[in-house]
XYZ file of C-alpha atoms in Angstrom:
657
model
C -19.745 -27.483 -14.778
C -18.579 -25.169 -17.619
C -15.590 -25.753 -20.107
C -12.700 -23.170 -19.845
C -13.466 -21.655 -23.055
C -16.942 -20.680 -21.858
C -15.550 -19.898 -18.544
C -12.707 -17.467 -20.288
C -15.738 -16.010 -22.531
C -17.500 -14.924 -19.337
C -14.667 -13.561 -17.547
C -13.729 -11.528 -20.337
C -17.223 -10.173 -20.441
C -17.209 -9.668 -16.541
C -14.174 -7.851 -16.676
C -15.476 -5.747 -19.433
C -18.441 -4.949 -17.345
C -16.169 -3.802 -14.809
C -14.144 -1.939 -17.081
C -17.234 -0.120 -18.084
C -17.904 0.808 -14.554
C -14.406 1.968 -14.116
C -14.996 4.310 -16.855
C -18.060 5.872 -15.688
C -16.639 6.587 -12.536
C -13.250 8.048 -13.696
C -15.278 10.103 -16.327
C -17.655 11.687 -13.936
C -16.056 12.186 -10.617
C -15.458 15.555 -8.889
C -12.128 15.044 -6.945
C -8.566 15.049 -8.403
C -7.744 12.450 -6.461
C -10.337 10.078 -8.017
C -10.446 11.446 -11.648
C -6.992 11.917 -11.750
C -5.059 9.961 -9.289
C -7.560 7.079 -9.553
C -7.692 5.810 -5.995
C -10.907 3.912 -6.381
C -12.131 0.729 -7.031
C -15.066 -1.080 -9.123
C -15.778 -4.863 -9.075
C -18.565 -7.626 -10.060
C -19.406 -9.639 -7.261
C -21.091 -12.984 -6.689
C -24.046 -13.152 -4.451
C -22.123 -14.182 -1.545
C -19.945 -10.835 -1.927
C -16.997 -12.399 -3.331
C -15.049 -10.376 -6.395
C -15.794 -11.722 -9.833
C -13.852 -9.339 -11.753
C -12.036 -5.939 -11.773
C -10.460 -3.744 -14.245
C -7.342 -3.659 -15.563
C -6.549 -0.388 -16.790
C -8.178 1.881 -14.210
C -8.265 2.132 -10.363
C -6.433 0.733 -7.571
C -5.453 -2.719 -7.461
C -5.655 -3.790 -3.797
C -8.877 -5.511 -3.747
C -8.795 -8.432 -6.627
C -9.820 -10.719 -3.700
C -11.597 -8.843 -1.291
C -15.182 -10.042 0.185
C -18.122 -7.983 0.974
C -19.933 -10.578 2.789
C -19.572 -9.318 6.204
C -20.720 -5.907 4.988
C -23.738 -7.266 3.084
C -24.790 -9.299 6.032
C -25.414 -6.455 8.159
C -28.123 -5.130 6.014
C -31.504 -7.228 6.551
C -32.862 -7.139 3.022
C -32.427 -5.877 -0.375
C -35.000 -4.538 -3.176
C -34.342 -3.565 -6.512
C -32.618 -0.154 -6.557
C -31.166 -0.567 -3.108
C -27.652 0.573 -2.721
C -25.622 -0.245 0.669
C -22.744 1.721 1.785
C -19.951 1.819 4.352
C -16.692 3.585 5.633
C -16.524 2.111 8.919
C -13.208 -0.286 9.404
C -14.541 -2.194 12.058
C -17.871 -3.074 10.632
C -17.822 -5.874 8.002
C -14.024 -5.110 7.667
C -14.426 -4.113 4.030
C -13.869 -0.471 4.486
C -10.128 -0.439 5.592
C -9.890 3.307 6.507
C -12.702 6.211 7.013
C -11.731 8.089 3.852
C -12.363 4.883 2.111
C -16.562 4.944 1.156
C -17.703 1.406 -0.330
C -20.929 1.049 -1.923
C -22.728 -2.092 -3.245
C -25.669 -2.417 -5.385
C -27.949 -5.864 -5.727
C -28.401 -7.109 -9.354
C -31.876 -9.118 -9.371
C -33.397 -11.365 -11.913
C -36.766 -12.675 -11.460
C -36.903 -11.466 -7.997
C -33.424 -12.986 -6.961
C -30.042 -11.710 -6.391
C -27.670 -12.840 -9.064
C -24.853 -10.864 -7.929
C -23.647 -7.280 -6.999
C -22.201 -4.391 -8.659
C -19.322 -2.723 -5.919
C -16.505 -0.531 -5.726
C -15.290 2.177 -3.110
C -13.945 5.886 -3.397
C -11.255 7.592 -1.794
C -12.777 10.544 -0.436
C -10.140 13.545 -0.228
C -11.638 14.351 3.286
C -13.812 12.994 5.839
C -13.355 15.230 8.723
C -11.637 14.152 11.766
C -8.713 15.881 13.574
C -6.732 16.675 10.562
C -7.356 17.897 6.950
C -7.576 14.899 4.437
C -8.323 13.023 7.723
C -5.273 11.033 7.626
C -1.989 11.328 9.849
C 0.467 8.518 11.871
C -0.135 11.225 14.750
C -3.817 10.010 15.542
C -4.262 7.796 17.986
C -7.753 6.229 17.983
C -10.404 5.614 15.062
C -12.653 8.410 16.502
C -10.038 11.308 15.484
C -9.856 9.653 11.999
C -13.389 11.278 10.584
C -17.019 10.324 10.710
C -17.923 6.396 9.992
C -20.713 5.112 8.785
C -21.456 1.274 9.602
C -23.195 -0.937 6.497
C -26.702 0.778 5.855
C -28.496 1.628 2.826
C -27.786 5.020 1.026
C -30.336 4.570 -1.605
C -33.714 2.728 -0.993
C -35.420 1.857 -3.732
C -33.912 4.017 -6.184
C -34.271 7.071 -3.589
C -31.398 8.719 -2.068
C -31.313 9.023 1.792
C -31.058 12.843 2.010
C -30.702 12.885 5.902
C -27.297 10.446 5.526
C -25.552 12.828 3.183
C -26.655 15.732 5.245
C -24.687 14.134 8.201
C -21.669 13.411 6.166
C -21.693 16.682 4.598
C -21.914 18.544 8.053
C -18.855 16.670 8.960
C -16.298 16.692 6.120
C -14.204 19.671 5.087
C -14.991 19.878 1.094
C -18.958 18.450 0.772
C -19.464 19.009 -3.070
C -16.480 16.594 -3.553
C -17.792 13.899 -1.356
C -21.029 14.278 -2.881
C -19.860 14.384 -6.280
C -17.653 11.517 -5.931
C -20.755 9.337 -4.362
C -22.717 10.020 -7.419
C -19.984 9.212 -9.483
C -19.912 5.811 -7.967
C -23.414 5.281 -8.085
C -23.599 5.789 -11.557
C -20.805 3.233 -12.272
C -22.697 0.800 -9.937
C -25.684 1.061 -12.223
C -23.523 0.684 -15.259
C -22.312 -2.414 -13.889
C -25.988 -3.922 -13.316
C -26.840 -2.713 -16.636
C -23.843 -4.928 -18.080
C -24.550 -7.692 -16.116
C -28.354 -7.786 -17.274
C -26.645 -7.776 -20.668
C -24.860 -10.955 -19.634
C -27.734 -12.921 -18.628
C -29.808 -11.903 -21.892
C -26.758 -13.342 -23.847
C -25.891 -16.613 -21.978
C -28.857 -17.145 -19.704
C -29.031 -17.082 -16.228
C -27.955 -20.495 -15.359
C -24.860 -20.164 -17.646
C -23.951 -17.027 -15.584
C -24.344 -18.451 -11.980
C -22.575 -21.606 -13.019
C -19.901 -19.250 -14.563
C -19.419 -17.292 -11.343
C -18.733 -20.527 -9.416
C -16.996 -21.841 -12.166
C -14.075 -18.487 -12.837
C -13.393 -18.739 -8.453
C -12.622 -22.446 -9.315
C -10.763 -21.584 -12.040
C -8.428 -19.058 -10.421
C -7.964 -21.226 -7.790
C -6.334 -23.741 -9.704
C -3.951 -21.277 -11.353
C -3.117 -20.024 -8.045
C -2.316 -23.976 -6.962
C -0.578 -24.520 -9.881
C 1.836 -21.714 -9.247
C 2.427 -22.726 -5.888
C 3.093 -26.314 -6.804
C 5.991 -24.950 -9.088
C 7.686 -23.355 -5.902
C 9.906 -25.381 -3.391
C 8.251 -26.410 -0.311
C 9.759 -25.156 2.643
C 9.403 -22.227 5.589
C 11.034 -19.105 4.200
C 11.190 -16.290 7.015
C 11.830 -12.807 6.575
C 11.542 -9.567 8.284
C 11.146 -5.729 7.230
C 10.469 -2.261 9.140
C 8.851 0.797 8.822
C 10.810 3.725 10.104
C 8.324 4.445 12.716
C 5.591 3.297 15.142
C 4.405 6.535 15.864
C 5.403 10.360 15.441
C 9.144 10.129 15.963
C 8.648 6.655 17.283
C 10.572 3.389 17.093
C 10.869 0.975 13.997
C 7.781 -1.286 13.211
C 8.675 -4.615 12.831
C 6.770 -6.767 10.587
C 7.796 -10.627 10.092
C 6.544 -13.438 7.923
C 7.049 -17.014 7.993
C 5.923 -18.271 4.496
C 5.193 -22.256 4.421
C 4.839 -23.757 0.851
C 3.453 -27.299 0.946
C 2.297 -28.442 -2.534
C -0.329 -26.450 -3.536
C -1.021 -24.663 -0.593
C 0.558 -21.856 1.392
C 0.526 -20.388 5.209
C 1.278 -16.923 5.978
C 2.063 -16.735 9.573
C 2.764 -12.893 10.631
C 3.426 -14.120 14.353
C 6.365 -11.906 15.765
C 5.075 -8.810 13.905
C 4.906 -5.792 16.285
C 1.834 -5.396 18.802
C -1.161 -3.124 17.838
C 0.288 0.592 17.868
C -0.758 3.641 19.174
C -0.759 5.200 15.933
C -2.677 5.225 12.524
C -0.348 2.114 11.177
C -2.371 -0.504 12.354
C -4.172 -2.869 9.301
C -7.476 -3.519 10.439
C -8.159 -7.654 8.975
C -10.793 -8.557 11.345
C -8.979 -11.869 11.894
C -9.890 -12.850 8.432
C -7.186 -15.502 7.367
C -7.634 -14.425 3.657
C -8.317 -10.629 3.994
C -7.334 -8.535 1.026
C -4.882 -6.363 2.953
C -2.749 -9.372 4.122
C -3.100 -10.639 0.637
C -2.228 -7.768 -1.751
C 1.497 -8.724 -2.143
C 0.312 -12.523 -2.959
C -1.734 -10.878 -5.601
C 1.404 -9.003 -7.128
C 3.489 -12.259 -6.750
C 0.945 -14.428 -8.549
C 0.136 -11.937 -11.612
C 4.010 -11.715 -11.994
C 4.446 -15.316 -12.243
C 1.337 -15.949 -14.674
C 0.183 -12.407 -16.280
C -3.017 -14.635 -17.473
C -4.296 -15.600 -14.414
C -7.960 -14.516 -13.627
C -8.058 -11.999 -10.717
C -10.782 -12.980 -8.405
C -11.197 -14.159 -4.904
C -10.504 -17.488 -5.722
C -6.853 -16.688 -5.892
C -7.197 -16.777 -1.872
C -8.403 -20.185 -1.396
C -4.914 -21.819 -1.272
C -3.599 -19.290 1.462
C -3.954 -19.322 4.813
C -3.125 -15.943 6.864
C -2.255 -16.039 10.514
C -2.443 -12.529 12.157
C -2.354 -12.536 16.025
C -5.341 -10.144 17.524
C -4.006 -7.372 18.987
C -1.377 -6.847 16.512
C -0.288 -4.298 14.220
C -1.838 -6.762 11.407
C -4.850 -7.695 13.289
C -5.629 -4.708 15.634
C -8.442 -4.212 18.213
C -11.016 -1.720 18.501
C -10.852 1.583 18.739
C -7.212 1.597 17.057
C -6.531 3.943 14.460
C -6.176 2.674 11.162
C -5.822 5.761 8.951
C -2.394 5.169 7.535
C -2.611 1.613 7.181
C -1.485 2.084 3.361
C 1.956 2.824 4.817
C 2.265 -0.490 6.752
C 0.673 -2.529 3.560
C 3.370 -0.908 1.862
C 5.706 -2.479 4.129
C 3.292 -5.797 4.286
C 3.857 -6.227 0.486
C 7.972 -5.838 0.407
C 7.867 -8.394 3.198
C 5.975 -10.954 1.066
C 8.153 -10.173 -1.844
C 11.082 -10.877 0.269
C 9.909 -14.193 1.668
C 8.954 -15.237 -1.926
C 12.375 -13.924 -2.619
C 13.825 -16.629 -0.808
C 11.732 -19.212 -1.957
C 11.987 -18.274 -5.781
C 14.949 -15.974 -5.983
C 15.367 -16.529 -9.735
C 11.827 -15.510 -10.772
C 11.546 -12.367 -8.082
C 12.826 -8.851 -8.247
C 14.299 -6.453 -5.613
C 12.131 -4.243 -3.403
C 10.337 -1.509 -4.671
C 10.415 1.837 -3.210
C 7.365 1.257 -0.812
C 6.932 4.510 -0.082
C 4.130 6.499 -2.084
C 3.143 9.686 -0.134
C -0.059 11.280 -1.226
C 0.522 14.849 -1.014
C -2.403 16.847 0.198
C -2.770 20.810 0.301
C -5.208 23.021 2.496
C -4.961 26.556 1.787
C -7.034 29.702 0.494
C -6.998 30.869 -2.845
C -6.151 34.569 -3.212
C -8.277 34.596 -6.375
C -11.449 33.443 -5.018
C -10.856 33.880 -1.169
C -12.523 30.273 -0.638
C -10.510 27.543 1.075
C -9.148 24.729 -1.131
C -8.194 21.099 -0.113
C -6.621 19.207 -3.032
C -4.473 16.136 -3.455
C -1.291 17.485 -5.148
C 0.511 14.305 -6.528
C 1.389 11.001 -5.266
C 5.370 10.748 -4.854
C 5.959 7.201 -5.995
C 9.087 5.658 -6.289
C 10.905 3.191 -8.062
C 10.363 -0.526 -8.677
C 13.047 -3.054 -7.903
C 15.609 -4.705 -10.288
C 13.626 -7.493 -12.056
C 15.534 -10.782 -13.278
C 15.294 -9.462 -17.057
C 15.580 -5.792 -16.696
C 15.867 -2.609 -14.563
C 12.936 -1.722 -12.064
C 10.596 1.129 -13.135
C 11.586 4.802 -13.024
C 9.125 6.589 -10.609
C 6.470 4.267 -11.072
C 7.176 1.429 -8.330
C 5.476 -1.649 -9.096
C 3.307 -2.305 -6.483
C 1.956 1.146 -6.458
C 2.040 2.064 -9.879
C -1.466 2.297 -10.093
C -1.586 5.882 -8.733
C -1.124 8.115 -11.530
C 0.367 11.423 -11.358
C -1.908 14.509 -11.888
C -0.438 16.790 -14.881
C 1.094 19.874 -13.126
C -1.285 22.321 -15.150
C -4.233 20.970 -13.836
C -2.786 21.112 -10.344
C -1.894 24.628 -10.556
C -4.975 25.665 -12.136
C -7.164 24.080 -9.359
C -4.807 24.833 -6.250
C -2.659 28.200 -5.731
C 0.515 26.585 -5.580
C 3.467 26.704 -8.277
C 5.811 23.639 -9.097
C 9.495 24.331 -9.025
C 10.746 20.664 -9.961
C 9.286 17.389 -10.847
C 11.165 14.604 -12.151
C 13.028 11.864 -11.392
C 16.059 11.990 -8.563
C 19.228 11.236 -9.794
C 21.339 8.194 -8.322
C 18.394 7.075 -5.994
C 18.014 3.732 -7.614
C 19.857 0.726 -6.112
C 22.785 -0.431 -8.355
C 22.691 -3.781 -9.648
C 23.175 -5.881 -12.537
C 19.855 -4.677 -13.216
C 19.572 -1.201 -11.734
C 16.490 -0.093 -9.525
C 14.225 2.427 -10.421
C 14.752 6.165 -9.723
C 12.729 8.107 -7.356
C 10.563 10.674 -7.959
C 10.990 14.418 -6.573
C 8.974 17.084 -6.522
C 8.948 20.493 -5.062
C 6.217 23.333 -4.895
C 5.869 26.673 -3.820
C 2.813 28.104 -1.653
C 1.403 31.537 -1.509
C -0.789 31.718 1.426
C -0.370 31.813 5.269
C -0.858 29.030 7.347
C -0.946 26.728 4.264
C -1.214 22.964 5.757
C 0.181 20.374 3.912
C -0.348 16.226 4.905
C 2.018 13.582 3.095
C 0.490 10.432 4.351
C 2.725 7.360 4.041
C 5.978 9.007 4.619
C 8.246 6.136 5.029
C 11.783 4.943 3.878
C 13.647 7.652 5.048
C 15.461 5.173 7.320
C 15.012 1.619 6.467
C 15.958 1.705 2.556
C 14.425 -0.688 0.053
C 16.516 -4.004 0.026
C 18.495 -5.064 -3.266
C 18.918 -8.997 -3.922
C 21.443 -11.438 -5.003
C 24.244 -8.597 -4.560
C 21.975 -5.761 -5.705
C 22.545 -2.759 -3.510
C 19.759 -1.202 -1.386
C 17.936 2.051 -2.959
C 18.462 5.624 -2.038
C 16.090 6.457 0.977
C 13.212 9.201 0.985
C 13.148 12.611 2.403
C 10.852 15.524 2.889
C 12.125 19.238 3.844
C 10.902 22.855 3.491
C 12.941 25.572 1.699
C 15.947 23.104 0.643
C 19.214 24.478 0.487
C 18.086 27.826 2.115
C 19.202 29.324 5.529
C 15.934 28.589 6.881
C 15.867 24.950 5.657
C 13.698 22.730 7.904
C 14.051 18.803 7.627
C 10.991 16.961 7.948
C 11.983 12.968 7.524
C 8.958 11.183 8.276
C 6.833 14.037 9.563
C 3.144 13.671 7.613
C 2.125 17.350 8.479
C 3.718 20.711 7.958
C 2.540 24.234 8.213
C 4.065 26.653 5.274
C 4.179 30.200 5.225
C 3.970 32.510 1.481
C 6.999 31.910 -0.280
C 7.787 28.393 1.494
C 8.909 25.688 -0.833
C 8.081 22.140 -0.117
C 10.727 19.155 -1.245
C 9.599 16.005 -1.063
C 10.929 12.629 -2.678
C 10.425 9.109 -2.735
C 12.952 6.091 -2.246
C 14.235 4.569 -5.025
C 13.932 0.497 -6.226
C 16.558 -1.834 -4.967
C 19.011 -3.101 -7.359
C 19.085 -6.902 -8.362
C 22.526 -8.961 -9.073
C 25.988 -7.552 -8.685
C 26.798 -3.988 -10.083
C 29.877 -5.207 -11.294
C 27.974 -7.317 -13.750
C 26.170 -4.477 -15.394
C 27.718 -3.849 -18.799
C 29.908 -0.757 -18.681
C 27.518 0.828 -22.135
C 24.622 0.526 -19.896
C 26.095 2.660 -17.325
C 27.333 5.060 -19.738
C 23.693 5.217 -21.153
C 22.528 5.865 -17.369
C 25.056 8.726 -17.193
C 23.848 10.224 -20.449
C 20.221 10.202 -19.606
C 20.792 11.641 -16.065
C 19.854 8.605 -14.123
C 23.587 7.860 -12.826
C 26.140 10.575 -12.005
C 29.636 9.954 -13.180
C 30.909 9.616 -9.593
C 28.468 7.041 -8.876
C 29.105 5.104 -12.075
C 32.780 4.756 -10.528
C 31.958 4.366 -7.049
C 28.816 1.907 -7.593
C 29.378 0.293 -10.831
C 33.353 0.471 -11.401
C 32.976 2.158 -14.549
C 35.288 4.722 -15.211
C 34.171 7.542 -18.078
C 36.730 9.818 -19.648
C 35.448 12.325 -22.170
C 31.887 10.616 -22.745
C 33.245 7.284 -23.219
C 33.896 4.303 -21.200
C 37.726 3.593 -20.318
C 37.751 -0.128 -20.667
C 41.223 -0.703 -19.008
C 40.495 1.707 -16.316
C 37.145 -0.039 -15.533
C 38.490 -3.473 -15.429
C 41.166 -2.436 -13.239
C 38.400 -0.685 -11.189
C 36.191 -3.732 -10.906
C 39.219 -5.943 -9.903
C 39.967 -3.482 -6.899
C 36.097 -3.437 -5.841
C 35.334 -7.415 -6.259
C 36.752 -8.090 -2.731
C 34.594 -5.439 -1.053
C 31.158 -6.211 -2.661
C 30.335 -8.481 0.156
C 28.062 -11.654 0.129
C 24.256 -12.344 1.084
C 21.222 -13.013 -0.247
C 19.743 -9.496 0.461
C 21.576 -6.027 0.908
C 19.722 -3.779 3.411
C 21.914 -0.913 3.628
C 24.009 0.818 6.450
C 21.086 1.655 8.687
C 19.281 -1.829 8.840
C 22.633 -3.314 9.539
C 23.455 -1.091 12.337
C 19.842 -1.620 13.863
C 20.170 -5.339 13.815
C 23.367 -5.446 15.205
C 21.639 -4.591 18.592
C 18.142 -5.874 17.678
C 18.843 -9.157 16.762
C 16.287 -11.775 15.769
C 17.008 -13.489 18.919
C 16.314 -10.128 20.683
C 13.270 -9.313 18.696
C 11.884 -13.015 19.837
C 12.441 -11.956 23.525
C 10.752 -8.717 23.215
C 7.848 -10.502 21.093
C 7.562 -13.280 24.276
C 7.269 -10.380 26.594
C 4.598 -8.240 24.949
C 2.936 -11.377 24.172
C 2.391 -12.111 28.252
C 0.890 -8.244 28.870
C -1.946 -7.627 28.688
C -3.039 -5.510 25.012
C -3.422 -1.935 26.546
C 0.227 -2.499 28.138
C 2.033 -3.800 24.985
C 2.816 -0.752 23.214
C 3.895 1.376 26.270
C 6.009 -1.753 27.127
C 7.989 -1.686 23.858
C 8.500 1.952 23.801
C 10.084 1.876 27.021
C 12.250 -1.400 26.314
C 13.425 0.473 23.145
C 14.270 3.559 24.891
C 16.404 1.286 27.740
C 17.789 -1.219 25.292
C 21.622 -1.362 25.203
C 22.074 -4.825 23.954
C 20.192 -7.127 26.209
C 16.375 -7.163 26.406
C 15.907 -8.531 29.957
C 18.278 -5.921 31.400
C 15.837 -3.207 29.569
C 12.761 -4.984 31.170
C 14.173 -4.802 34.545
C 14.996 -1.478 34.114
C 11.532 -0.510 32.809
C 9.993 -2.598 35.846
C 12.121 -0.721 38.399
C 10.954 2.660 36.922
C 7.608 1.656 36.437
C 6.315 -0.502 39.684
C 2.750 -0.974 38.122
C 3.904 -2.603 35.483
C 1.873 -6.094 35.489
C 3.617 -9.147 36.516
C 4.224 -11.442 33.994
C 5.598 -15.127 33.640
C 9.257 -14.780 32.030
C 10.749 -17.778 31.580
C 9.814 -18.520 28.143
C 11.107 -14.850 27.031
C 14.063 -15.346 28.808
C 14.701 -18.442 26.788
């Protein structure tokens, strides 16, 4: 048993090893999406495949508690110089959609594996039905690109060129895939060298003991946080806008139960597996990292000194029924799982916002659209496929400050690409890129502003994919009197006669001269807007964050000649106070109207009906019941059964209750 000082020293060295891996990958990657946006991860794993250390400053922050054991065990034996890889979401449940290629390299000491260096890159394209491989319109995993179950990519230090030939024959820009893969291999070798240095410095026995000790230390820190939260069950729901292209909302439900130093996250009541790519592949793992990402954010917010490793997950148990959107069955499409995961994070934030409202922020934007362009460069006559920029929204208002503008908390790791680099590598011209006025939810602490981007294209048939389009209907919620944020939007040729609204559509074809406009949602507000100091509102107006009209309408602050009219402001706020409303959360008019029909009781009836059906009938039944819903779920079900005589017979007693 190592003391805490030694554990912290080992933790610092392990994190430094991961940071070195990240810098190697960041500096040698080929695709913009890896070298600029930083959609990659690297980590040090213990011999069982559990994450020990991750970088803090580079890469994505999803996988601090990921375990590779399912994939590692699918390869029979390992020798020095071997590297395993996979991108198959259903083989070992390490990769979570086809563009994410995961690699892992065993590190040996005296013939035994002492740890692994591992990581993933998001490939710009892995083939499949659409450019960049991802769209909510896809309905099965086979449409989302080529998949490789866990296998060796490198044998004894020698690359398996046949595997690479298969990959490059199926993807749209093979040079990017090859370059990024080799960059990740270089990062793994960097990690292995750093581990060897740690063993030389501390000894192998201390290193091995440190791996277990760091997991135990993180677990103890997580339990300490849970012990500070009042016991109870906290139930919350949130919605994604569409369960398919132009479809119905996706409901996610969470019952968070805190019992001493343990927690249960029960997602029963969430929607069934979808006939679109919004499913989240978790393989019935009670601590799958995708179910836990929101928890990582909460724990780190409450203790920024916490160790980020798999030990954090031990006090938690997740329940996600098989055949649900959070635990789909093969061959369900999963490419857009990141959209649902964004909503999953806000779901977890909401449940903790009920448990510890004094310590939690409002909802972040939760809509980080990744915009990709596939076109022809007229300068070279070559095809181009590139990630333009992530359009990330604002952070929710915090207990002590405003939400971050354009960098929304749970998606802040996605870095923007400088416009000059994008215009050099991709034949587009930016017309606008910045923050969107009046998009943050009003509150004592204002929600962060949305990001807005417009660019012009010059080539016929330019194809745009903007994955993760969401929050154009259901807004990011405010808390403790704070208002919901402004919604997202996307359209072609804004303000022109040929303007084409796109809403949540994530695929568009543009012609020469067309302009694509896209903006994210803002962050929700926290606390009553009438409690925000008038001087802060004036400063927001001077900075262009809030318009004068919104200052008056939302905050009750009257401005005259660039200054606060104190008397008129006081009178305005007195008049507004009775209309401000009550409630722990403020969801916005769209959700309020939806839940006036789809009440919790109605949704419980729907869930009981769907659970009683065979899996392959559930999405169809949900769609048809929604289509006929006029206030009573059972009446809608009767109408469906009348229209479809082959509808399966089910026991409806529990559903009717």
